[in-house]
Coordinates of C-alpha atoms in Angstrom, one line a residue:
M1 CA 65.3 4.9 -18.1
E2 CA 62.6 7.6 -18.6
A3 CA 62.3 9.8 -15.5
V4 CA 59.0 9.7 -13.7
T5 CA 57.7 13.0 -12.5
A6 CA 56.3 13.5 -9.1
G7 CA 52.5 13.1 -8.9
A8 CA 52.4 10.6 -11.8
K9 CA 50.1 7.7 -11.1
A10 CA 51.4 4.3 -11.9
A11 CA 51.0 0.7 -11.1
G12 CA 53.3 -1.2 -8.8
T13 CA 55.8 -4.0 -9.6
G14 CA 53.1 -6.7 -10.1
S15 CA 54.9 -8.8 -7.7
K16 CA 53.1 -12.0 -6.4
T17 CA 54.6 -11.7 -2.8
I18 CA 56.5 -9.2 -0.7
A19 CA 59.6 -11.4 -1.2
D20 CA 59.9 -10.7 -5.0
L21 CA 58.7 -7.1 -4.7
L22 CA 62.1 -5.6 -4.1
P23 CA 64.0 -7.6 -6.8
L24 CA 61.3 -6.5 -9.2
A25 CA 61.5 -2.9 -8.0
V26 CA 65.3 -3.0 -8.6
E27 CA 64.9 -4.2 -12.0
R28 CA 62.5 -1.5 -13.0
S29 CA 63.9 1.5 -11.1
G30 CA 67.7 0.8 -11.3
E31 CA 69.6 4.0 -10.7
A32 CA 66.5 5.8 -9.3
S33 CA 66.8 6.9 -5.6
A34 CA 65.5 4.3 -3.3
Q35 CA 66.8 5.5 0.2
R36 CA 67.6 8.8 1.5
F37 CA 69.2 9.4 4.9
K38 CA 71.4 11.8 6.8
V39 CA 75.2 11.3 7.0
G40 CA 76.6 14.0 9.3
D41 CA 74.9 17.2 8.0
E42 CA 74.2 15.9 4.5
W43 CA 71.4 13.9 3.1
K44 CA 72.6 10.9 1.0
D45 CA 70.7 9.0 -1.7
V46 CA 71.1 5.3 -2.5
S47 CA 69.9 3.8 -5.7
Y48 CA 67.7 0.8 -6.1
A49 CA 70.4 -1.0 -7.7
D50 CA 72.7 -0.5 -4.5
L51 CA 69.7 -1.4 -2.3
G52 CA 69.2 -4.6 -4.2
E53 CA 72.9 -5.5 -3.8
A54 CA 72.8 -4.9 0.0
V55 CA 69.5 -6.9 0.4
R56 CA 71.0 -9.7 -1.7
E57 CA 74.1 -9.9 0.5
V58 CA 72.1 -10.0 3.6
A59 CA 69.8 -12.6 2.4
L60 CA 72.7 -15.0 1.1
G61 CA 74.5 -14.2 4.4
L62 CA 71.5 -15.7 6.3
V63 CA 71.5 -18.7 3.9
D64 CA 75.2 -19.1 4.8
L65 CA 74.3 -19.2 8.4
G66 CA 71.9 -22.1 7.7
I67 CA 68.6 -20.1 7.9
E68 CA 66.0 -22.3 6.2
P69 CA 62.7 -21.0 4.5
G70 CA 60.0 -20.2 7.0
E71 CA 62.3 -19.8 10.0
K72 CA 61.7 -16.6 12.0
I73 CA 64.1 -13.8 12.3
S74 CA 63.5 -10.7 14.4
I75 CA 64.7 -7.0 14.0
L76 CA 65.3 -4.8 17.1
A77 CA 66.2 -1.3 15.9
H78 CA 65.1 2.2 15.1
T79 CA 63.9 3.1 11.7
R80 CA 66.9 3.3 9.6
P81 CA 68.3 2.1 6.2
E82 CA 69.8 -1.0 7.7
W83 CA 66.4 -2.0 9.0
T84 CA 65.2 -2.1 5.3
H85 CA 68.3 -4.2 4.3
A86 CA 67.5 -6.6 7.1
C87 CA 63.8 -6.8 6.4
F88 CA 64.0 -7.6 2.7
G89 CA 67.1 -9.8 3.4
I90 CA 65.0 -11.9 5.7
L91 CA 61.9 -12.0 3.3
T92 CA 64.0 -12.7 0.1
A93 CA 65.7 -15.6 2.0
G94 CA 62.3 -17.1 2.3
A95 CA 62.3 -16.5 6.0
T96 CA 59.6 -14.8 8.2
L97 CA 60.2 -11.3 9.8
V98 CA 59.3 -10.7 13.4
T99 CA 59.4 -7.1 14.4
I100 CA 60.3 -5.8 17.9
Y101 CA 60.1 -2.2 19.1
Q102 CA 63.4 -0.6 19.9
T103 CA 61.9 0.8 23.0
N104 CA 61.1 -2.7 24.4
S105 CA 62.6 -3.7 27.7
P106 CA 64.8 -6.8 27.8
E107 CA 62.0 -8.8 29.3
E108 CA 59.5 -7.7 26.5
C109 CA 62.2 -8.7 24.0
Q110 CA 62.6 -12.1 25.4
Y111 CA 58.9 -12.6 25.3
V112 CA 58.7 -12.0 21.5
L113 CA 61.9 -13.8 20.7
H114 CA 60.9 -16.8 22.7
H115 CA 57.2 -16.8 21.8
S116 CA 57.9 -16.5 18.0
D117 CA 60.7 -19.1 18.1
S118 CA 63.1 -16.7 16.4
R119 CA 66.4 -18.3 15.2
A120 CA 68.2 -15.0 14.7
V121 CA 67.9 -11.3 15.6
F122 CA 69.3 -8.1 14.0
V123 CA 69.9 -5.5 16.6
E124 CA 70.9 -1.9 16.1
D125 CA 73.9 -1.3 18.4
G126 CA 75.5 -2.0 21.7
E127 CA 72.5 -0.7 23.7
Q128 CA 70.1 -3.2 22.0
L129 CA 72.7 -5.9 22.0
A130 CA 72.8 -5.6 25.8
K131 CA 69.1 -6.4 26.0
I132 CA 69.6 -9.6 24.0
R133 CA 72.6 -10.6 26.1
A134 CA 70.4 -10.2 29.3
V135 CA 67.8 -12.7 28.1
E136 CA 69.4 -14.9 25.5
D137 CA 69.6 -17.8 27.9
D138 CA 65.9 -17.8 28.0
C139 CA 65.5 -17.9 24.2
P140 CA 66.4 -21.5 23.4
E141 CA 65.8 -21.2 19.6
L142 CA 68.0 -18.0 19.1
K143 CA 71.2 -19.0 17.4
H144 CA 72.5 -15.8 15.8
V145 CA 72.8 -12.2 16.6
I146 CA 73.7 -9.6 14.0
V147 CA 74.7 -6.0 14.9
M148 CA 74.0 -3.1 12.4
E149 CA 76.3 -0.5 14.1
P150 CA 78.6 -2.2 16.6
G151 CA 80.7 0.8 17.6
D152 CA 82.9 -0.3 20.5
A153 CA 80.4 -2.8 21.9
D154 CA 81.8 -6.3 23.1
L155 CA 80.3 -8.4 20.4
G156 CA 81.3 -11.8 21.7
D157 CA 79.9 -14.4 19.2
A158 CA 77.7 -11.8 17.5
L159 CA 78.3 -10.9 13.8
T160 CA 78.4 -7.4 12.4
L161 CA 76.0 -6.6 9.5
D162 CA 79.2 -6.1 7.4
Q163 CA 80.4 -9.5 8.3
L164 CA 77.1 -11.0 7.4
R165 CA 77.1 -9.2 4.0
E166 CA 80.6 -10.4 3.4
R167 CA 79.5 -14.0 3.9
G168 CA 76.7 -13.4 1.4
R169 CA 79.1 -12.1 -1.2
G170 CA 80.7 -15.5 -1.4
R171 CA 77.5 -17.3 -2.6
D172 CA 75.9 -17.4 -6.0
A173 CA 73.2 -14.8 -6.8
A174 CA 71.2 -17.6 -8.4
E175 CA 70.6 -19.0 -5.0
W176 CA 69.0 -15.7 -3.9
K177 CA 66.6 -15.8 -6.9
A178 CA 65.7 -19.4 -6.2
R179 CA 64.9 -18.5 -2.6
Y180 CA 62.5 -15.4 -3.2
E181 CA 60.9 -17.1 -6.2
A182 CA 60.0 -20.1 -4.0
V183 CA 58.0 -18.0 -1.7
T184 CA 54.3 -18.4 -2.2
P185 CA 51.5 -15.8 -1.4
D186 CA 50.2 -18.2 1.4
D187 CA 53.6 -18.3 3.3
M188 CA 54.0 -16.2 6.3
C189 CA 55.6 -12.8 5.8
L190 CA 55.4 -11.1 9.2
Y191 CA 54.7 -11.8 12.9
I192 CA 53.7 -8.4 14.3
Y193 CA 53.2 -8.5 18.1
T194 CA 50.3 -6.2 19.4
S195 CA 51.1 -3.8 22.2
G196 CA 49.8 -6.2 24.9
T197 CA 47.6 -3.6 26.8
T198 CA 45.1 -6.3 27.6
G199 CA 47.6 -8.9 28.6
P200 CA 50.7 -10.6 27.1
P201 CA 51.3 -9.4 23.5
K202 CA 49.6 -11.4 20.7
G203 CA 51.6 -12.3 17.6
C204 CA 49.5 -11.5 14.4
L205 CA 50.2 -14.0 11.6
L206 CA 50.3 -12.1 8.3
T207 CA 51.0 -13.8 5.0
H208 CA 52.6 -12.4 1.9
A209 CA 49.1 -12.4 0.4
N210 CA 47.8 -10.2 3.1
Y211 CA 50.4 -7.6 2.7
R212 CA 50.5 -7.8 -1.1
A213 CA 46.7 -7.2 -1.0
I214 CA 46.9 -4.1 1.1
T215 CA 50.0 -2.7 -0.8
D216 CA 47.9 -3.1 -4.0
A217 CA 45.1 -1.2 -2.4
V218 CA 47.4 1.7 -1.4
V219 CA 48.8 1.8 -5.0
Q220 CA 45.3 1.6 -6.5
D221 CA 43.9 4.4 -4.3
A222 CA 47.1 6.5 -5.3
V223 CA 47.8 7.1 -1.6
L224 CA 51.4 6.9 -2.7
E225 CA 52.5 7.7 -6.3
Q226 CA 55.4 7.2 -8.5
G227 CA 58.0 9.9 -8.1
D228 CA 57.0 10.5 -4.4
S229 CA 59.4 10.8 -1.6
S230 CA 58.2 9.7 1.7
Y231 CA 59.6 10.9 5.1
L232 CA 59.4 8.2 7.7
F233 CA 60.0 8.6 11.5
L234 CA 57.4 6.0 12.5
P235 CA 59.0 2.8 13.9
L236 CA 59.2 0.1 11.2
A237 CA 58.3 -2.3 13.8
H238 CA 54.8 -0.9 13.5
A239 CA 52.4 -2.1 10.8
F240 CA 51.8 1.5 9.5
A241 CA 55.5 2.1 8.7
I242 CA 55.9 -1.4 7.2
L243 CA 53.1 -0.8 4.7
I244 CA 54.5 2.6 3.7
Q245 CA 57.9 1.0 3.2
F246 CA 56.4 -1.7 1.0
A247 CA 54.3 0.7 -1.0
T248 CA 57.1 3.1 -1.5
F249 CA 59.4 0.5 -3.1
D250 CA 56.6 -1.1 -5.0
L251 CA 56.2 2.2 -6.9
G252 CA 59.9 2.9 -7.2
A253 CA 59.6 6.0 -5.0
T254 CA 62.1 7.3 -2.4
L255 CA 61.9 6.5 1.3
A256 CA 63.6 9.2 3.4
Y257 CA 64.7 8.0 7.0
W258 CA 64.5 10.3 9.9
S259 CA 67.8 11.2 11.6
R260 CA 66.7 9.3 14.7
D261 CA 66.4 12.5 16.9
P262 CA 62.8 13.3 17.9
K263 CA 63.7 17.0 18.2
M264 CA 64.8 17.1 14.6
I265 CA 61.6 15.7 12.9
I266 CA 60.3 19.1 11.9
A267 CA 63.8 20.3 10.7
D268 CA 64.2 17.0 8.8
I269 CA 60.9 17.5 7.0
A270 CA 61.9 21.0 5.9
Q271 CA 65.3 19.8 4.6
V272 CA 64.0 16.6 2.9
S273 CA 60.9 18.4 1.4
P274 CA 58.9 15.0 1.1
S275 CA 55.9 14.9 -1.1
F276 CA 54.2 12.3 1.2
F277 CA 54.3 12.3 5.0
P278 CA 52.7 9.5 6.9
S279 CA 52.3 10.3 10.7
V280 CA 50.3 10.0 13.8
P281 CA 47.9 12.6 15.3
R282 CA 50.4 13.8 17.9
M283 CA 52.9 15.0 15.2
F284 CA 50.2 17.0 13.4
E285 CA 49.0 18.3 16.8
K286 CA 52.6 19.6 17.3
I287 CA 52.9 21.3 14.0
Y288 CA 49.4 22.8 14.4
T289 CA 50.4 24.3 17.8
L290 CA 53.6 25.5 16.2
A291 CA 51.8 27.1 13.2
T292 CA 49.1 28.8 15.4
A293 CA 51.1 29.8 18.3
G294 CA 51.5 33.4 17.1
A295 CA 47.9 33.9 16.2
E296 CA 46.6 36.6 18.4
D297 CA 43.1 36.6 17.1
K298 CA 41.4 33.0 17.3
E299 CA 38.3 34.3 15.7
Q300 CA 40.3 35.6 12.7
L301 CA 42.2 32.3 12.5
E302 CA 38.9 30.3 12.4
K303 CA 37.6 32.7 9.6
A304 CA 40.8 32.1 7.7
V305 CA 40.3 28.3 8.0
Q306 CA 36.7 28.5 6.9
V307 CA 37.7 30.5 3.8
G308 CA 40.5 28.1 2.9
V309 CA 38.4 25.0 3.2
K310 CA 35.6 26.6 1.1
V311 CA 37.9 27.9 -1.6
R312 CA 39.8 24.7 -1.9
M313 CA 36.7 22.5 -2.1
M314 CA 35.2 24.8 -4.7
R315 CA 38.4 24.6 -6.8
D316 CA 38.4 20.8 -6.6
A317 CA 34.9 20.7 -7.6
G318 CA 35.7 23.0 -10.7
E319 CA 33.5 25.8 -9.4
Q320 CA 34.1 29.6 -9.9
V321 CA 35.3 31.2 -6.8
P322 CA 33.6 34.6 -6.1
E323 CA 36.1 37.6 -6.3
Q324 CA 35.4 38.7 -2.6
L325 CA 36.0 35.2 -1.4
Q326 CA 39.1 34.9 -3.5
Q327 CA 40.5 38.1 -2.0
A328 CA 39.9 36.7 1.6
F329 CA 41.7 33.6 0.5
D330 CA 44.6 35.5 -0.9
Q331 CA 45.1 37.4 2.3
A332 CA 45.0 34.2 4.4
E333 CA 47.4 32.7 1.9
E334 CA 50.0 35.4 2.4
K335 CA 49.6 35.7 6.1
L336 CA 49.2 32.0 7.1
F337 CA 48.7 29.2 4.5
K338 CA 52.1 29.5 2.7
N339 CA 53.9 29.6 6.0
V340 CA 52.3 26.4 7.2
R341 CA 53.1 24.7 4.0
G342 CA 56.6 25.8 4.5
L343 CA 56.9 23.7 7.5
F344 CA 56.5 20.6 5.4
G345 CA 59.2 21.7 2.9
Q346 CA 58.5 22.7 -0.7
N347 CA 56.9 19.6 -2.3
I348 CA 54.2 18.2 0.1
R349 CA 51.4 16.6 -1.8
E350 CA 49.6 14.7 0.9
C351 CA 49.9 13.5 4.5
V352 CA 48.2 10.4 6.0
T353 CA 47.4 10.0 9.6
G354 CA 46.4 6.9 11.4
A355 CA 47.0 4.7 14.5
A356 CA 44.7 7.0 16.6
P357 CA 41.8 9.4 16.3
I358 CA 42.6 13.0 15.3
A359 CA 40.5 16.2 15.9
P360 CA 38.6 17.2 12.7
E361 CA 39.4 20.9 13.4
I362 CA 43.1 20.0 13.0
L363 CA 42.4 18.2 9.6
E364 CA 40.3 21.3 8.4
F365 CA 43.2 23.7 9.3
F366 CA 45.8 21.8 7.3
Y367 CA 43.4 21.3 4.3
A368 CA 42.7 25.0 4.4
C369 CA 46.5 25.6 4.2
G370 CA 46.9 23.3 1.2
V371 CA 48.3 20.4 3.1
P372 CA 45.7 17.6 2.9
V373 CA 46.0 15.3 5.9
M374 CA 43.9 12.2 5.1
E375 CA 42.8 10.1 8.0
G376 CA 42.6 6.2 7.6
Y377 CA 41.8 3.3 9.8
G378 CA 42.9 -0.2 10.4
M379 CA 44.8 -2.4 12.7
T380 CA 47.8 -4.8 12.7
E381 CA 45.1 -7.6 12.1
T382 CA 44.1 -5.9 8.8
S383 CA 47.6 -5.7 7.6
T384 CA 47.7 -2.1 8.7
S385 CA 44.7 -0.5 6.8
A386 CA 41.2 -1.0 5.9
T387 CA 39.6 2.4 5.2
V388 CA 41.0 5.7 4.1
N389 CA 40.0 9.2 3.0
R390 CA 41.3 10.5 -0.4
P391 CA 41.7 14.2 -1.3
E392 CA 39.6 14.0 -4.4
P393 CA 36.1 15.6 -4.3
G394 CA 33.5 13.4 -2.6
R395 CA 36.2 11.0 -1.3
F396 CA 36.8 12.5 2.1
R397 CA 34.9 13.7 5.0
F398 CA 36.4 15.4 8.1
G399 CA 35.7 13.2 11.2
S400 CA 35.4 10.0 9.3
V401 CA 38.2 7.5 8.7
G402 CA 37.2 7.2 5.0
Q403 CA 35.8 4.5 2.8
A404 CA 36.8 0.9 2.5
Q405 CA 39.9 0.4 0.4
P406 CA 39.8 -1.8 -2.8
G407 CA 38.9 -5.5 -1.9
V408 CA 37.9 -4.6 1.7
E409 CA 34.4 -4.9 3.1
V410 CA 33.2 -3.1 6.2
K411 CA 29.9 -3.5 8.1
I412 CA 28.5 -2.6 11.5
A413 CA 27.4 -5.5 13.8
D414 CA 24.1 -5.3 15.7
D415 CA 25.9 -4.1 18.9
G416 CA 27.6 -1.3 16.9
E417 CA 31.0 -3.2 16.4
V418 CA 33.1 -2.5 13.3
L419 CA 33.6 -5.8 11.3
I420 CA 36.0 -6.0 8.4
K421 CA 36.5 -8.8 5.7
G422 CA 39.0 -9.0 2.9
P423 CA 42.3 -10.4 1.6
N424 CA 44.2 -8.3 4.0
I425 CA 42.7 -9.9 7.2
F426 CA 45.3 -11.8 9.2
Q427 CA 45.5 -15.5 9.7
G428 CA 45.1 -15.5 13.5
Y429 CA 47.3 -15.2 16.6
Y430 CA 50.3 -17.4 17.0
K431 CA 49.9 -20.1 19.6
N432 CA 46.6 -18.5 20.7
D433 CA 43.6 -20.3 19.3
E434 CA 41.2 -18.9 21.8
A435 CA 42.1 -15.2 20.9
T436 CA 41.9 -16.1 17.3
E437 CA 38.4 -17.7 17.5
S438 CA 37.3 -14.6 19.4
A439 CA 38.6 -12.1 16.7
L440 CA 37.6 -14.0 13.6
H441 CA 34.0 -15.3 12.7
E442 CA 33.2 -16.5 9.2
G443 CA 36.0 -14.5 7.7
W444 CA 34.9 -11.3 9.5
L445 CA 37.4 -9.5 11.9
H446 CA 35.8 -8.2 15.0
T447 CA 37.7 -5.1 15.6
G448 CA 36.6 -4.1 19.1
D449 CA 35.7 -0.7 17.8
L450 CA 32.3 0.8 17.7
G451 CA 31.2 2.8 14.7
R452 CA 28.8 3.8 12.0
L453 CA 28.7 3.9 8.2
D454 CA 27.0 6.8 6.4
E455 CA 25.0 6.6 3.2
D456 CA 28.2 6.8 1.1
G457 CA 30.1 4.2 3.0
F458 CA 32.3 6.6 5.1
L459 CA 33.1 4.9 8.4
Y460 CA 33.0 6.9 11.7
I461 CA 34.5 5.5 14.7
T462 CA 32.4 6.3 17.7
G463 CA 34.1 4.3 20.6
R464 CA 35.7 1.2 21.8
K465 CA 34.1 -1.9 23.1
K466 CA 36.9 -2.4 25.6
D467 CA 38.1 0.7 27.6
I468 CA 41.4 1.1 26.0
I469 CA 42.7 4.6 25.5
I470 CA 44.6 5.4 22.3
T471 CA 46.5 8.6 22.7
A472 CA 47.1 11.0 19.9
G473 CA 50.7 9.6 19.6
G474 CA 49.1 6.1 18.9
K475 CA 50.0 4.6 22.3
N476 CA 47.4 2.1 23.6
I477 CA 46.9 2.4 27.3
T478 CA 44.6 0.5 29.8
P479 CA 43.2 3.2 32.1
A480 CA 42.0 0.7 34.7
N481 CA 45.6 0.0 35.9
L482 CA 46.0 3.7 36.6
E483 CA 42.7 4.2 38.0
N484 CA 43.0 1.2 40.4
G485 CA 46.3 2.6 41.7
L486 CA 44.6 5.9 42.5
K487 CA 41.7 4.3 44.2
Q488 CA 44.0 2.6 46.6
N489 CA 44.7 6.1 48.2
R490 CA 42.8 6.7 51.3
W491 CA 41.2 10.0 50.1
I492 CA 40.2 9.0 46.7
S493 CA 36.9 7.4 45.8
Q494 CA 36.9 7.3 42.1
A495 CA 39.3 8.0 39.3
V496 CA 38.4 8.1 35.6
V497 CA 41.5 8.5 33.3
V498 CA 40.8 10.2 30.0
G499 CA 43.1 10.6 26.9
D500 CA 41.6 9.2 23.8
R501 CA 42.6 11.2 20.8
R502 CA 44.4 13.5 23.3
P503 CA 48.0 14.4 23.6
Y504 CA 48.3 13.1 27.1
L505 CA 46.4 11.6 30.0
V506 CA 44.3 13.5 32.5
A507 CA 42.1 12.3 35.4
L508 CA 38.9 13.1 36.8
I509 CA 39.1 12.5 40.6
T510 CA 36.3 12.3 43.3
L511 CA 37.0 12.4 47.1
D512 CA 35.8 9.8 49.3
P513 CA 32.9 11.3 51.4
E514 CA 33.4 9.0 54.3
E515 CA 37.1 10.0 54.5
A516 CA 36.7 13.7 53.7
P517 CA 36.3 14.8 57.3
A518 CA 39.6 13.2 58.3
L519 CA 41.3 14.7 55.4
A520 CA 39.9 18.1 56.4
Q521 CA 41.1 17.8 59.8
E522 CA 44.6 16.6 58.8
L523 CA 44.9 19.7 56.5
G524 CA 43.4 22.1 59.0
L525 CA 40.4 22.9 56.9
A526 CA 37.3 24.4 58.4
D527 CA 34.9 22.8 56.0
A528 CA 34.6 19.1 54.9
D529 CA 32.2 19.9 52.2
L530 CA 33.2 18.1 49.1
A531 CA 32.5 20.9 46.7
S532 CA 34.7 23.3 48.6
M533 CA 37.4 20.8 49.2
A534 CA 37.6 20.2 45.6
K535 CA 38.8 23.6 45.1
D536 CA 41.3 23.7 47.9
E537 CA 45.0 23.9 47.0
K538 CA 46.0 21.7 49.9
V539 CA 43.6 19.0 48.9
R540 CA 45.0 19.2 45.3
A541 CA 48.5 18.8 46.7
E542 CA 47.4 15.5 48.4
V543 CA 45.8 14.2 45.3
Q544 CA 49.0 15.2 43.4
K545 CA 51.0 13.1 45.7
A546 CA 48.8 10.0 44.9
I547 CA 49.2 10.7 41.1
D548 CA 52.9 11.1 41.4
D549 CA 53.1 7.7 43.1
V550 CA 51.0 6.0 40.4
N551 CA 53.1 7.8 37.7
S552 CA 56.3 6.4 39.2
H553 CA 55.3 3.0 38.1
V554 CA 54.7 3.7 34.4
G555 CA 56.6 5.2 31.5
P556 CA 56.2 8.9 30.5
V557 CA 53.5 8.3 27.9
E558 CA 51.3 6.4 30.4
Q559 CA 51.6 9.1 33.1
I560 CA 48.7 11.3 34.2
K561 CA 49.8 15.0 33.5
R562 CA 46.9 16.9 34.8
F563 CA 43.7 16.4 36.9
E564 CA 40.5 18.0 38.1
I565 CA 38.6 17.1 41.4
L566 CA 34.9 16.8 40.9
D567 CA 32.5 18.5 43.4
H568 CA 30.7 15.2 44.3
D569 CA 31.3 11.5 44.4
L570 CA 30.1 9.2 41.5
S571 CA 27.0 7.2 42.3
Q572 CA 24.2 5.1 41.0
E573 CA 21.7 7.8 41.8
T574 CA 23.4 10.3 39.5
G575 CA 23.8 7.7 36.7
E576 CA 27.5 7.4 36.8
L577 CA 27.8 3.9 38.4
T578 CA 26.1 0.5 37.5
P579 CA 24.4 -1.6 40.1
T580 CA 27.6 -3.3 40.7
L581 CA 29.3 0.0 41.2
K582 CA 31.4 -0.1 38.0
V583 CA 32.0 3.3 36.3
K584 CA 29.9 4.1 33.3
R585 CA 32.7 5.5 31.4
N586 CA 30.6 6.7 28.4
V587 CA 28.3 8.6 30.9
V588 CA 31.2 10.2 32.8
H589 CA 32.9 11.2 29.5
E590 CA 29.7 12.8 28.2
K591 CA 28.7 14.4 31.5
F592 CA 32.1 16.0 32.2
A593 CA 33.2 16.7 28.7
D594 CA 33.3 20.5 29.5
V595 CA 35.5 19.8 32.6
V596 CA 37.9 17.6 30.5
D597 CA 38.1 20.3 27.8
G598 CA 38.8 22.8 30.5
I599 CA 41.7 20.8 31.7
Y600 CA 43.4 20.7 28.4
E601 CA 42.5 24.3 27.6
A602 CA 44.1 25.4 30.8
A603 CA 47.4 23.8 29.8
R604 CA 47.7 25.7 26.5

């Protein structure tokens, strides 16, 4: 087989479904590296041929258990090589994959298993097995549990992954081919459950045609290229990671799996030296902080970024760079740019960010350093993606989420909502016709996001119809829950939680004017004036107690890390409340933007 050099653009496998994608990739790529992962201190490569063998054995093992085409099978595990074995084993057996986040509680696992009617579940280890044992009596359809890494766990009637593969070895490979070739584009490929921030999670129904269409779009746009190696730490239970996995194998590229230690991600990247790195804003923010921590002169840093952006854009456009500008670029290259690239290893070609907004300043910084981070946009309901920026001249704009991908249409409704249509749009929500009818109208997906399109078709997201915060790490959070908890405190009148496109949540707090005198008396303060009380450390300590109480009921990502007390209460008169005394969130965000920026600045 002729070697394919990194950066070469090529078509995918030409598969009709995601079920025949991997077998075709195995035929085409053979001994090329498919998977890379850490064993001890060494990174190990597994060929497409060996991956195909593992997948065939898993698929036929499921057939041996009596799994029928169309039945649902779940995976509950971190991103790891065996996740891929299970994923394609399920799909090539003609079954439907249901993803579950490894961080889910037993109750959340039960909801997905029961609601999806899953017949079997792959679990990572004894810890995940314990979750299933705690709830399996409430999962009447669940018949089989397969454990990837059993360790010394009490398996009971569960099978190990090795045992499942052994059962598969006893069956004819022709049976496998018959299964995956029988899958049609209209068959269900995936059930991916939304995060459930506005109620119980909703199961998005995604066909093979849906994911084949968006995989084709990624290949056509050369987001991934033949010869690439991708480093993946994102959870494969998430639509973003799933798409990267599909596109990587469709191109015969290499997928490198993280070592499952959050503290080792940056070290992993340096060791693996990927050419492609898909991530979320929070990771780029961390790398940005790491890269700029030693910069003593912020003004000089900003100038270096401006020079870097200008020179790289001129080069891409084929323009001559003036000598003086080139000298400034060369100095910045030596002092900053090459060091930043080094954080990504030696081969980085492109990064992609999604799942939450990212600050344009961070994108400009990395672009200046020679690490293009291209922002995209989509939802589970769009089979991950719908728009994306590309690093070619005229195909990206900082601050936008890019142009529509091949086959995808985007328009803005009269009320500013972003609407999307295309072969990648999901089929609806499982067992939830009401939610489906609300989301889909005449083929258009109503995203719930507000946005605008410029004259060249670049989409800009300007807000959300519903007040859901998406943190820089991609976590969806409903601020009302936290705010209502805070307002139950005697001293607090209003609380507005902020954190969209930010690394963590902060809160703007107002004191209750009617209770302020009592609080002042209790704390021994001479003055009950709200403005002076807002700055008093004793008052801040009382508010901190209220925040600590609210934080104790939620996970770390959903906790409020810092706060500021405003010098007056919110009111209709000042334009911050509606006639029914609801907070006008957009008004508050705009009015107190400097206060919010100050909270984050103070934490740096």
